mmCIF file of C-alpha atoms in Angstrom:
data_model
loop_
_atom_site.group_PDB
_atom_site.id
_atom_site.type_symbol
_atom_site.label_atom_id
_atom_site.label_comp_id
_atom_site.label_asym_id
_atom_site.label_seq_id
_atom_site.Cartn_x
_atom_site.Cartn_y
_atom_site.Cartn_z
ATOM 1 C CA UNK Y 241 143.405 186.313 71.917
ATOM 2 C CA UNK Y 242 140.243 184.844 72.424
ATOM 3 C CA UNK Y 243 136.458 186.220 70.655
ATOM 4 C CA UNK Y 244 134.887 187.644 72.148
ATOM 5 C CA UNK Y 245 131.057 186.355 72.791
ATOM 6 C CA UNK Y 246 127.867 187.210 70.471
ATOM 7 C CA UNK Y 247 125.302 188.728 73.375
ATOM 8 C CA UNK Y 248 121.655 187.668 73.583
ATOM 9 C CA UNK Y 249 119.591 190.011 75.271
ATOM 10 C CA UNK Y 250 116.054 188.348 76.644
ATOM 11 C CA UNK Y 251 113.134 190.990 77.189
ATOM 12 C CA UNK Y 252 108.975 191.432 77.510
ATOM 13 C CA UNK Y 253 106.568 193.276 75.594
ATOM 14 C CA UNK Y 254 105.016 194.226 78.982
ATOM 15 C CA UNK Y 255 105.824 192.798 82.789
ATOM 16 C CA UNK Y 256 105.310 189.532 83.505
ATOM 17 C CA UNK Y 257 105.004 187.627 80.176
ATOM 18 C CA UNK Y 258 106.846 184.682 81.180
ATOM 19 C CA UNK Y 259 109.986 185.971 80.051
ATOM 20 C CA UNK Y 260 112.063 184.147 83.947
ATOM 21 C CA UNK Y 261 110.990 180.767 82.005
ATOM 22 C CA UNK Y 262 112.116 181.520 79.500
ATOM 23 C CA UNK Y 263 115.628 182.315 80.280
ATOM 24 C CA UNK Y 264 115.370 179.486 82.243
ATOM 25 C CA UNK Y 265 114.394 176.663 79.395
ATOM 26 C CA UNK Y 266 116.444 178.315 76.447
ATOM 27 C CA UNK Y 267 119.432 178.721 78.654
ATOM 28 C CA UNK Y 268 119.070 174.790 79.076
ATOM 29 C CA UNK Y 269 119.489 173.639 75.981
ATOM 30 C CA UNK Y 270 122.654 176.159 75.119
ATOM 31 C CA UNK Y 271 124.331 173.915 77.051
ATOM 32 C CA UNK Y 272 122.853 170.895 75.891
ATOM 33 C CA UNK Y 273 124.305 172.338 72.856
ATOM 34 C CA UNK Y 274 127.808 172.001 74.213
ATOM 35 C CA UNK Y 275 127.815 176.131 74.058
ATOM 36 C CA UNK Y 276 129.837 177.837 77.353
ATOM 37 C CA UNK Y 277 127.199 180.546 78.502
ATOM 38 C CA UNK Y 278 127.836 183.676 80.934
ATOM 39 C CA UNK Y 279 124.583 184.731 82.297
ATOM 40 C CA UNK Y 280 122.786 188.049 84.382
ATOM 41 C CA UNK Y 281 120.829 190.869 84.948
ATOM 42 C CA UNK Y 282 121.824 194.025 84.608
ATOM 43 C CA UNK Y 283 118.565 195.405 85.762
ATOM 44 C CA UNK Y 284 116.928 193.692 89.082
ATOM 45 C CA UNK Y 285 114.534 193.861 90.852
ATOM 46 C CA UNK Y 286 113.971 190.565 93.281
ATOM 47 C CA UNK Y 287 117.202 191.428 95.623
ATOM 48 C CA UNK Y 288 118.635 190.729 98.416
ATOM 49 C CA UNK Y 289 121.587 191.820 100.163
ATOM 50 C CA UNK Y 290 124.009 190.464 102.376
ATOM 51 C CA UNK Y 291 127.309 191.228 103.298
ATOM 52 C CA UNK Y 292 126.656 193.812 101.673
ATOM 53 C CA UNK Y 293 126.484 192.339 98.338
ATOM 54 C CA UNK Y 294 123.812 192.710 96.657
ATOM 55 C CA UNK Y 295 122.035 189.366 94.943
ATOM 56 C CA UNK Y 296 119.294 189.288 92.300
ATOM 57 C CA UNK Y 297 116.650 186.573 93.686
ATOM 58 C CA UNK Y 298 117.002 185.144 89.719
ATOM 59 C CA UNK Y 299 120.576 185.240 89.275
ATOM 60 C CA UNK Y 300 121.217 183.151 92.174
ATOM 61 C CA UNK Y 301 118.143 180.989 90.920
ATOM 62 C CA UNK Y 302 119.532 179.515 87.155
ATOM 63 C CA UNK Y 303 122.853 180.503 88.164
ATOM 64 C CA UNK Y 304 122.154 177.315 90.606
ATOM 65 C CA UNK Y 305 120.574 175.620 88.381
ATOM 66 C CA UNK Y 306 122.293 175.522 85.065
ATOM 67 C CA UNK Y 307 126.225 175.189 87.670
ATOM 68 C CA UNK Y 308 127.640 177.458 86.490
ATOM 69 C CA UNK Y 309 131.048 179.066 87.478
ATOM 70 C CA UNK Y 310 131.901 182.415 89.297
ATOM 71 C CA UNK Y 311 132.723 183.983 86.031
ATOM 72 C CA UNK Y 312 130.157 183.035 84.394
ATOM 73 C CA UNK Y 313 127.609 185.690 86.480
ATOM 74 C CA UNK Y 314 127.459 188.324 85.092
ATOM 75 C CA UNK Y 315 127.245 191.366 88.165
ATOM 76 C CA UNK Y 316 123.876 193.553 88.304
ATOM 77 C CA UNK Y 317 124.351 197.122 88.513
ATOM 78 C CA UNK Y 318 120.783 198.860 89.325
ATOM 79 C CA UNK Y 319 118.136 197.445 92.343
ATOM 80 C CA UNK Y 320 115.534 199.075 90.372
ATOM 81 C CA UNK Y 321 113.234 200.044 93.713
ATOM 82 C CA UNK Y 322 112.013 202.891 95.568
ATOM 83 C CA UNK Y 323 114.930 204.257 97.363
ATOM 84 C CA UNK Y 324 117.359 204.398 93.723
ATOM 85 C CA UNK Y 325 114.685 205.352 92.224
ATOM 86 C CA UNK Y 326 114.361 208.938 93.822
ATOM 87 C CA UNK Y 327 117.784 209.115 94.405
ATOM 88 C CA UNK Y 328 117.858 208.890 90.007
ATOM 89 C CA UNK Y 329 114.977 211.721 90.330
ATOM 90 C CA UNK Y 330 117.210 213.609 93.521
ATOM 91 C CA UNK Y 331 120.254 213.678 91.397
ATOM 92 C CA UNK Y 332 122.083 212.245 94.533
ATOM 93 C CA UNK Y 333 122.424 209.057 91.369
ATOM 94 C CA UNK Y 334 124.498 210.390 88.331
ATOM 95 C CA UNK Y 335 126.585 207.611 87.562
ATOM 96 C CA UNK Y 336 126.377 206.167 84.521
ATOM 97 C CA UNK Y 337 124.921 203.106 84.118
ATOM 98 C CA UNK Y 338 125.912 202.164 81.092
ATOM 99 C CA UNK Y 339 130.627 202.589 81.358
ATOM 100 C CA UNK Y 340 128.739 200.202 84.350
ATOM 101 C CA UNK Y 341 127.775 197.952 81.484
ATOM 102 C CA UNK Y 342 130.554 198.522 78.885
ATOM 103 C CA UNK Y 343 133.353 197.855 82.226
ATOM 104 C CA UNK Y 344 130.950 194.930 83.708
ATOM 105 C CA UNK Y 345 130.004 193.485 81.359
ATOM 106 C CA UNK Y 346 131.971 194.268 77.680
ATOM 107 C CA UNK Y 347 135.233 194.068 79.330
ATOM 108 C CA UNK Y 348 134.856 190.591 81.302
ATOM 109 C CA UNK Y 349 132.498 188.691 79.959
ATOM 110 C CA UNK Y 350 133.429 185.757 79.068
ATOM 111 C CA UNK Y 351 132.326 182.090 76.788
ATOM 112 C CA UNK Y 352 130.763 181.635 73.458
ATOM 113 C CA UNK Y 353 126.924 183.539 74.105
ATOM 114 C CA UNK Y 354 126.493 186.058 76.882
ATOM 115 C CA UNK Y 355 122.573 185.560 77.523
ATOM 116 C CA UNK Y 356 120.730 188.546 79.501
ATOM 117 C CA UNK Y 357 116.911 189.241 81.171
ATOM 118 C CA UNK Y 358 116.303 192.503 80.425
ATOM 119 C CA UNK Y 359 113.752 195.105 81.916
ATOM 120 C CA UNK Y 360 110.270 194.325 82.475
ATOM 121 C CA UNK Y 361 108.702 195.897 79.844
ATOM 122 C CA UNK Y 362 110.617 198.740 76.543
ATOM 123 C CA UNK Y 363 109.794 201.393 78.751
ATOM 124 C CA UNK Y 364 111.635 199.795 82.543
ATOM 125 C CA UNK Y 365 114.839 200.908 83.365
ATOM 126 C CA UNK Y 366 115.180 204.703 80.873
ATOM 127 C CA UNK Y 367 115.446 206.585 83.753
ATOM 128 C CA UNK Y 368 119.181 205.197 84.564
ATOM 129 C CA UNK Y 369 119.704 204.284 81.223
ATOM 130 C CA UNK Y 370 119.190 200.744 81.067
ATOM 131 C CA UNK Y 371 116.504 200.238 79.184
ATOM 132 C CA UNK Y 372 116.202 196.538 77.067
ATOM 133 C CA UNK Y 373 116.482 198.549 74.037
ATOM 134 C CA UNK Y 374 119.938 200.960 75.293
ATOM 135 C CA UNK Y 375 121.092 198.302 76.689
ATOM 136 C CA UNK Y 376 121.359 196.273 73.453
ATOM 137 C CA UNK Y 377 122.771 199.098 71.927
ATOM 138 C CA UNK Y 378 125.534 199.413 74.048
ATOM 139 C CA UNK Y 379 126.196 195.702 73.749
ATOM 140 C CA UNK Y 380 125.256 195.286 70.530
ATOM 141 C CA UNK Y 381 123.332 192.683 71.231
ATOM 142 C CA UNK Y 382 120.532 190.196 69.722
ATOM 143 C CA UNK Y 383 117.017 190.644 71.101
ATOM 144 C CA UNK Y 384 114.678 188.313 71.550
ATOM 145 C CA UNK Y 385 110.366 189.428 72.597
ATOM 146 C CA UNK Y 386 108.609 186.634 75.353
ATOM 147 C CA UNK Y 387 104.721 188.075 74.785
ATOM 148 C CA UNK Y 388 101.869 186.504 76.460
ATOM 149 C CA UNK Y 389 98.922 185.485 73.664
ATOM 150 C CA UNK Y 390 95.727 187.334 74.774
ATOM 151 C CA UNK Y 391 94.423 187.017 71.643
ATOM 152 C CA UNK Y 392 95.237 188.187 68.334
ATOM 153 C CA UNK Y 393 95.188 191.951 69.122
ATOM 154 C CA UNK Y 394 98.494 190.485 70.776
ATOM 155 C CA UNK Y 395 99.954 191.224 67.048
ATOM 156 C CA UNK Y 396 100.030 195.086 67.767
ATOM 157 C CA UNK Y 397 102.568 194.731 70.626
ATOM 158 C CA UNK Y 398 104.781 193.064 68.799
ATOM 159 C CA UNK Y 399 104.411 194.471 65.638
ATOM 160 C CA UNK Y 400 105.432 197.880 67.285
ATOM 161 C CA UNK Y 401 108.126 195.861 69.025
ATOM 162 C CA UNK Y 402 109.421 195.142 65.791
ATOM 163 C CA UNK Y 403 108.878 199.065 65.192
ATOM 164 C CA UNK Y 404 111.113 200.150 68.449
ATOM 165 C CA UNK Y 405 113.308 197.367 68.436
ATOM 166 C CA UNK Y 406 113.920 197.444 64.228
ATOM 167 C CA UNK Y 407 117.060 195.197 62.979
ATOM 168 C CA UNK Y 408 118.332 193.941 66.614
ATOM 169 C CA UNK Y 409 114.992 191.749 66.949
ATOM 170 C CA UNK Y 410 116.481 188.254 66.137
ATOM 171 C CA UNK Y 411 112.880 186.868 67.289
ATOM 172 C CA UNK Y 412 109.500 186.619 69.294
ATOM 173 C CA UNK Y 413 108.119 183.691 71.768
ATOM 174 C CA UNK Y 414 104.734 183.833 72.219
ATOM 175 C CA UNK Y 415 103.381 182.245 75.368
ATOM 176 C CA UNK Y 416 100.691 181.024 77.339
ATOM 177 C CA UNK Y 417 98.458 180.284 73.958
ATOM 178 C CA UNK Y 418 95.124 178.664 75.118
ATOM 179 C CA UNK Y 419 95.147 174.750 73.459
ATOM 180 C CA UNK Y 420 91.794 175.967 71.672
ATOM 181 C CA UNK Y 421 93.601 179.301 69.841
ATOM 182 C CA UNK Y 422 97.217 177.604 69.244
ATOM 183 C CA UNK Y 423 95.834 176.475 65.930
ATOM 184 C CA UNK Y 424 94.398 179.839 64.843
ATOM 185 C CA UNK Y 425 98.050 181.305 65.765
ATOM 186 C CA UNK Y 426 99.169 178.821 64.138
ATOM 187 C CA UNK Y 427 97.682 179.819 60.456
ATOM 188 C CA UNK Y 428 96.926 183.329 60.981
ATOM 189 C CA UNK Y 429 99.460 184.968 63.946
ATOM 190 C CA UNK Y 430 103.277 182.724 62.828
ATOM 191 C CA UNK Y 431 102.602 183.253 59.451
ATOM 192 C CA UNK Y 432 101.494 186.570 59.444
ATOM 193 C CA UNK Y 433 104.297 187.402 62.015
ATOM 194 C CA UNK Y 434 106.876 186.156 59.678
ATOM 195 C CA UNK Y 435 105.958 188.531 56.756
ATOM 196 C CA UNK Y 436 106.937 190.931 59.331
ATOM 197 C CA UNK Y 437 109.846 189.845 59.621
ATOM 198 C CA UNK Y 438 109.387 188.960 62.902
ATOM 199 C CA UNK Y 439 110.627 185.468 63.332
ATOM 200 C CA UNK Y 440 108.562 183.594 65.842
ATOM 201 C CA UNK Y 441 111.057 181.220 67.374
ATOM 202 C CA UNK Y 442 108.268 179.144 69.561
ATOM 203 C CA UNK Y 443 104.181 178.790 70.292
ATOM 204 C CA UNK Y 444 104.058 177.926 74.132
ATOM 205 C CA UNK Y 445 101.167 176.501 75.071
ATOM 206 C CA UNK Y 446 99.339 178.184 78.486
ATOM 207 C CA UNK Y 447 99.994 175.126 81.882
ATOM 208 C CA UNK Y 448 98.704 175.229 84.841
ATOM 209 C CA UNK Y 449 101.112 174.388 86.713
ATOM 210 C CA UNK Y 450 103.643 177.237 85.518
ATOM 211 C CA UNK Y 451 100.837 179.772 86.464
ATOM 212 C CA UNK Y 452 100.959 177.538 90.272
ATOM 213 C CA UNK Y 453 101.546 179.260 92.673
ATOM 214 C CA UNK Y 454 102.985 177.823 96.846
ATOM 215 C CA UNK Y 455 101.202 177.191 99.916
ATOM 216 C CA UNK Y 456 104.905 179.121 101.185
ATOM 217 C CA UNK Y 457 103.808 181.816 98.791
ATOM 218 C CA UNK Y 458 100.024 182.517 99.221
ATOM 219 C CA UNK Y 459 100.835 182.066 103.192
ATOM 220 C CA UNK Y 460 104.431 185.312 102.001
ATOM 221 C CA UNK Y 461 101.986 187.859 100.826
ATOM 222 C CA UNK Y 462 98.471 186.968 102.760
ATOM 223 C CA UNK Y 463 101.035 187.600 106.447
ATOM 224 C CA UNK Y 464 98.915 184.116 106.953
ATOM 225 C CA UNK Y 465 99.046 182.563 109.984
ATOM 226 C CA UNK Y 466 99.383 178.395 109.677
ATOM 227 C CA UNK Y 467 97.293 176.747 111.802
ATOM 228 C CA UNK Y 468 98.351 173.536 110.629
ATOM 229 C CA UNK Y 469 100.617 170.960 108.161
ATOM 230 C CA UNK Y 470 103.244 174.137 108.699
ATOM 231 C CA UNK Y 471 105.216 171.272 106.635
ATOM 232 C CA UNK Y 472 103.734 171.358 102.966
ATOM 233 C CA UNK Y 473 104.553 174.832 102.384
ATOM 234 C CA UNK Y 474 105.295 173.670 99.351
ATOM 235 C CA UNK Y 475 102.389 172.361 98.236
ATOM 236 C CA UNK Y 476 101.009 174.337 94.311
ATOM 237 C CA UNK Y 477 98.002 175.657 93.944
ATOM 238 C CA UNK Y 478 96.754 175.841 90.281
ATOM 239 C CA UNK Y 479 93.650 177.321 91.644
ATOM 240 C CA UNK Y 480 91.317 179.432 93.816
ATOM 241 C CA UNK Y 481 87.623 179.127 94.491
ATOM 242 C CA UNK Y 482 85.543 181.381 96.836
ATOM 243 C CA UNK Y 483 83.347 179.332 99.581
ATOM 244 C CA UNK Y 484 80.508 181.767 99.917
ATOM 245 C CA UNK Y 485 77.597 179.634 98.643
ATOM 246 C CA UNK Y 486 75.424 177.378 100.628
ATOM 247 C CA UNK Y 487 77.071 173.069 101.286
ATOM 248 C CA UNK Y 488 74.863 171.571 97.975
ATOM 249 C CA UNK Y 489 76.007 173.423 95.923
ATOM 250 C CA UNK Y 490 79.766 174.390 97.654
ATOM 251 C CA UNK Y 491 80.054 170.171 96.820
ATOM 252 C CA UNK Y 492 79.714 170.324 93.364
ATOM 253 C CA UNK Y 493 81.446 173.002 92.108
ATOM 254 C CA UNK Y 494 84.695 171.979 94.248
ATOM 255 C CA UNK Y 495 84.869 168.455 92.214
ATOM 256 C CA UNK Y 496 84.516 170.573 88.995
ATOM 257 C CA UNK Y 497 88.319 172.170 89.649
ATOM 258 C CA UNK Y 498 91.579 170.711 91.043
ATOM 259 C CA UNK Y 499 94.139 171.414 93.143
ATOM 260 C CA UNK Y 500 92.679 174.672 94.551
ATOM 261 C CA UNK Y 501 93.063 177.297 97.892
ATOM 262 C CA UNK Y 502 89.705 177.439 99.403
ATOM 263 C CA UNK Y 503 89.003 180.896 100.629
ATOM 264 C CA UNK Y 504 86.276 180.895 103.277
ATOM 265 C CA UNK Y 505 84.613 182.406 106.807
ATOM 266 C CA UNK Y 506 86.146 180.240 109.822
ATOM 267 C CA UNK Y 507 83.156 180.692 110.817
ATOM 268 C CA UNK Y 508 81.942 178.217 107.619
ATOM 269 C CA UNK Y 509 82.440 175.240 108.754
ATOM 270 C CA UNK Y 510 79.954 173.202 106.616
ATOM 271 C CA UNK Y 511 82.647 174.809 103.329
ATOM 272 C CA UNK Y 512 85.414 173.844 105.406
ATOM 273 C CA UNK Y 513 84.848 170.593 106.030
ATOM 274 C CA UNK Y 514 83.209 169.831 101.867
ATOM 275 C CA UNK Y 515 86.797 171.736 100.928
ATOM 276 C CA UNK Y 516 89.203 168.893 102.013
ATOM 277 C CA UNK Y 517 87.338 165.868 100.419
ATOM 278 C CA UNK Y 518 88.318 167.410 97.500
ATOM 279 C CA UNK Y 519 91.620 168.944 95.828
ATOM 280 C CA UNK Y 520 92.095 171.649 97.708
ATOM 281 C CA UNK Y 521 96.217 172.167 98.326
ATOM 282 C CA UNK Y 522 95.008 175.185 101.123
ATOM 283 C CA UNK Y 523 91.775 175.820 102.895
ATOM 284 C CA UNK Y 524 92.593 180.276 103.592
ATOM 285 C CA UNK Y 525 89.682 181.016 106.556
ATOM 286 C CA UNK Y 526 88.842 184.431 106.639
ATOM 287 C CA UNK Y 527 87.873 187.234 109.930
ATOM 288 C CA UNK Y 528 91.068 184.878 112.398
ATOM 289 C CA UNK Y 529 87.817 182.544 113.132
ATOM 290 C CA UNK Y 530 89.467 179.355 114.100
ATOM 291 C CA UNK Y 531 88.236 175.941 113.308
ATOM 292 C CA UNK Y 532 86.819 173.337 115.648
ATOM 293 C CA UNK Y 533 89.443 170.770 116.966
ATOM 294 C CA UNK Y 534 87.790 167.674 114.338
ATOM 295 C CA UNK Y 535 88.725 169.734 110.847
ATOM 296 C CA UNK Y 536 91.547 170.664 111.918
ATOM 297 C CA UNK Y 537 92.171 166.974 112.914
ATOM 298 C CA UNK Y 538 91.298 166.333 109.285
ATOM 299 C CA UNK Y 539 93.827 168.719 107.698
ATOM 300 C CA UNK Y 540 96.174 166.825 109.514
ATOM 301 C CA UNK Y 541 95.390 163.048 107.747
ATOM 302 C CA UNK Y 542 94.848 164.760 104.242
ATOM 303 C CA UNK Y 543 97.629 167.375 105.371
ATOM 304 C CA UNK Y 544 96.767 169.462 103.536
ATOM 305 C CA UNK Y 545 97.564 173.112 104.998
ATOM 306 C CA UNK Y 546 95.319 175.759 106.835
ATOM 307 C CA UNK Y 547 96.283 179.794 106.989
ATOM 308 C CA UNK Y 548 93.483 182.198 108.895
ATOM 309 C CA UNK Y 549 94.172 186.128 107.582
ATOM 310 C CA UNK Y 550 92.891 189.076 109.685
ATOM 311 C CA UNK Y 551 91.295 190.231 106.268
ATOM 312 C CA UNK Y 552 87.772 189.652 104.507
ATOM 313 C CA UNK Y 553 86.933 187.624 101.276
ATOM 314 C CA UNK Y 554 87.265 190.337 99.183
ATOM 315 C CA UNK Y 555 90.757 191.524 99.890
ATOM 316 C CA UNK Y 556 92.608 187.867 100.064
ATOM 317 C CA UNK Y 557 90.497 187.020 96.684
ATOM 318 C CA UNK Y 558 92.323 190.267 95.534
ATOM 319 C CA UNK Y 559 96.197 189.231 97.328
ATOM 320 C CA UNK Y 560 95.808 185.400 95.921
ATOM 321 C CA UNK Y 561 94.843 186.633 91.921
ATOM 322 C CA UNK Y 562 97.457 188.674 92.434
ATOM 323 C CA UNK Y 563 100.204 186.351 93.415
ATOM 324 C CA UNK Y 564 99.205 183.969 90.048
ATOM 325 C CA UNK Y 565 99.632 186.618 88.225
ATOM 326 C CA UNK Y 566 103.335 187.280 89.552
ATOM 327 C CA UNK Y 567 104.444 183.206 89.133
ATOM 328 C CA UNK Y 568 108.029 182.320 89.348
ATOM 329 C CA UNK Y 569 109.697 179.608 88.237
ATOM 330 C CA UNK Y 570 111.473 178.351 91.158
ATOM 331 C CA UNK Y 571 110.428 174.958 92.375
ATOM 332 C CA UNK Y 572 112.274 172.176 90.201
ATOM 333 C CA UNK Y 573 108.728 171.032 88.589
ATOM 334 C CA UNK Y 574 108.237 173.680 86.880
ATOM 335 C CA UNK Y 575 112.080 173.776 86.047
ATOM 336 C CA UNK Y 576 111.750 170.457 84.429
ATOM 337 C CA UNK Y 577 108.659 171.156 83.404
ATOM 338 C CA UNK Y 578 109.776 174.408 80.716
ATOM 339 C CA UNK Y 579 112.757 172.280 80.437
ATOM 340 C CA UNK Y 580 109.964 169.913 78.853
ATOM 341 C CA UNK Y 581 108.038 172.447 76.976
ATOM 342 C CA UNK Y 582 110.640 175.027 75.712
ATOM 343 C CA UNK Y 583 112.751 171.775 74.439
ATOM 344 C CA UNK Y 584 109.926 171.039 72.360
ATOM 345 C CA UNK Y 585 108.723 174.103 71.257
ATOM 346 C CA UNK Y 586 111.825 176.049 70.752
ATOM 347 C CA UNK Y 587 113.597 176.578 67.404
ATOM 348 C CA UNK Y 588 117.180 176.124 69.306
ATOM 349 C CA UNK Y 589 118.840 175.618 65.533
ATOM 350 C CA UNK Y 590 117.496 178.973 63.506
ATOM 351 C CA UNK Y 591 117.952 180.636 66.645
ATOM 352 C CA UNK Y 592 121.919 179.767 66.022
ATOM 353 C CA UNK Y 593 121.716 180.920 63.218
ATOM 354 C CA UNK Y 594 120.524 183.761 63.718
ATOM 355 C CA UNK Y 595 123.109 184.315 66.301
ATOM 356 C CA UNK Y 596 125.781 183.519 64.199
ATOM 357 C CA UNK Y 597 127.215 180.695 66.352
ATOM 358 C CA UNK Y 598 127.321 176.664 65.378
ATOM 359 C CA UNK Y 599 126.607 174.256 68.623
ATOM 360 C CA UNK Y 600 130.239 172.681 69.874
ATOM 361 C CA UNK Y 601 129.332 169.646 70.109
ATOM 362 C CA UNK Y 602 125.017 167.938 71.371
ATOM 363 C CA UNK Y 603 126.015 166.671 75.634
ATOM 364 C CA UNK Y 604 123.989 163.284 75.787
#
């Protein structure tokens, strides 16, 4: 009889903490250790339906990046969307999702370790009996929590999480730490958490690259028209600049920034010109006023997309800011960076020891 796999659930204290990035880097390390892993995300949030099959985009992406065969990809139980919530609230959906979890995950999973991406926070999924703690109980899974660092007060949410997760907590990843705060986290926060029985398996510094969004994603979120360089939607935007000042101030402001998206009025031609000559990844013009031909020509030459939106500046900036806060990690350069970051900062051997797993062999 083959041995049953272990289960590790990756959760977070709040949404958009870097859970998917952690999964991406960790799963690669596990493969490098020669472990046979199955991956899944029981509760889906980014789903596509094709030919009657519901596909979770993050699962599909990670399965492809790890080259996992079909029998090493666990099914998504449910899409967490408005329609399914309404059905549950009306009593139309009486599915026992925990029983489905047992059938699909406990009885069919293979390999050494089943790595699962959990819900967005500790409460999400309760309506369907698929919260992080409920999934962990059903599958007898260990839990690794990812927390985005905000200040030393981040300790509060981790202590509260420890109180809820209890002995299932294998450890935590503290993510997005400003370089100026790394020493304080290492000398104050890490030792305190360890004393409280919360193993700190990684402290990850923040990264403009990981926080960046593609021009294509901005087009999608803003419902923008692309006026030129539709072929450069893959450019990554790391910061946002608003061109609302006079041109001399704008030039000084733009020169201090890099890989930016500049939001300005379609009638602010001098600002547009200044932006094109600095580290700009795209121009976002508000008010649906077309730029003059020489601006379009220069943008074509410099390979900088120009977007036009039927929105005011404030609304545009709010949407772009929100997009930065919900960034995905599907660009190849981000995948490479995440793998490097995790290999440098994540204590994989300590994790394996806590899970009771022995690496098969380090792969070259």
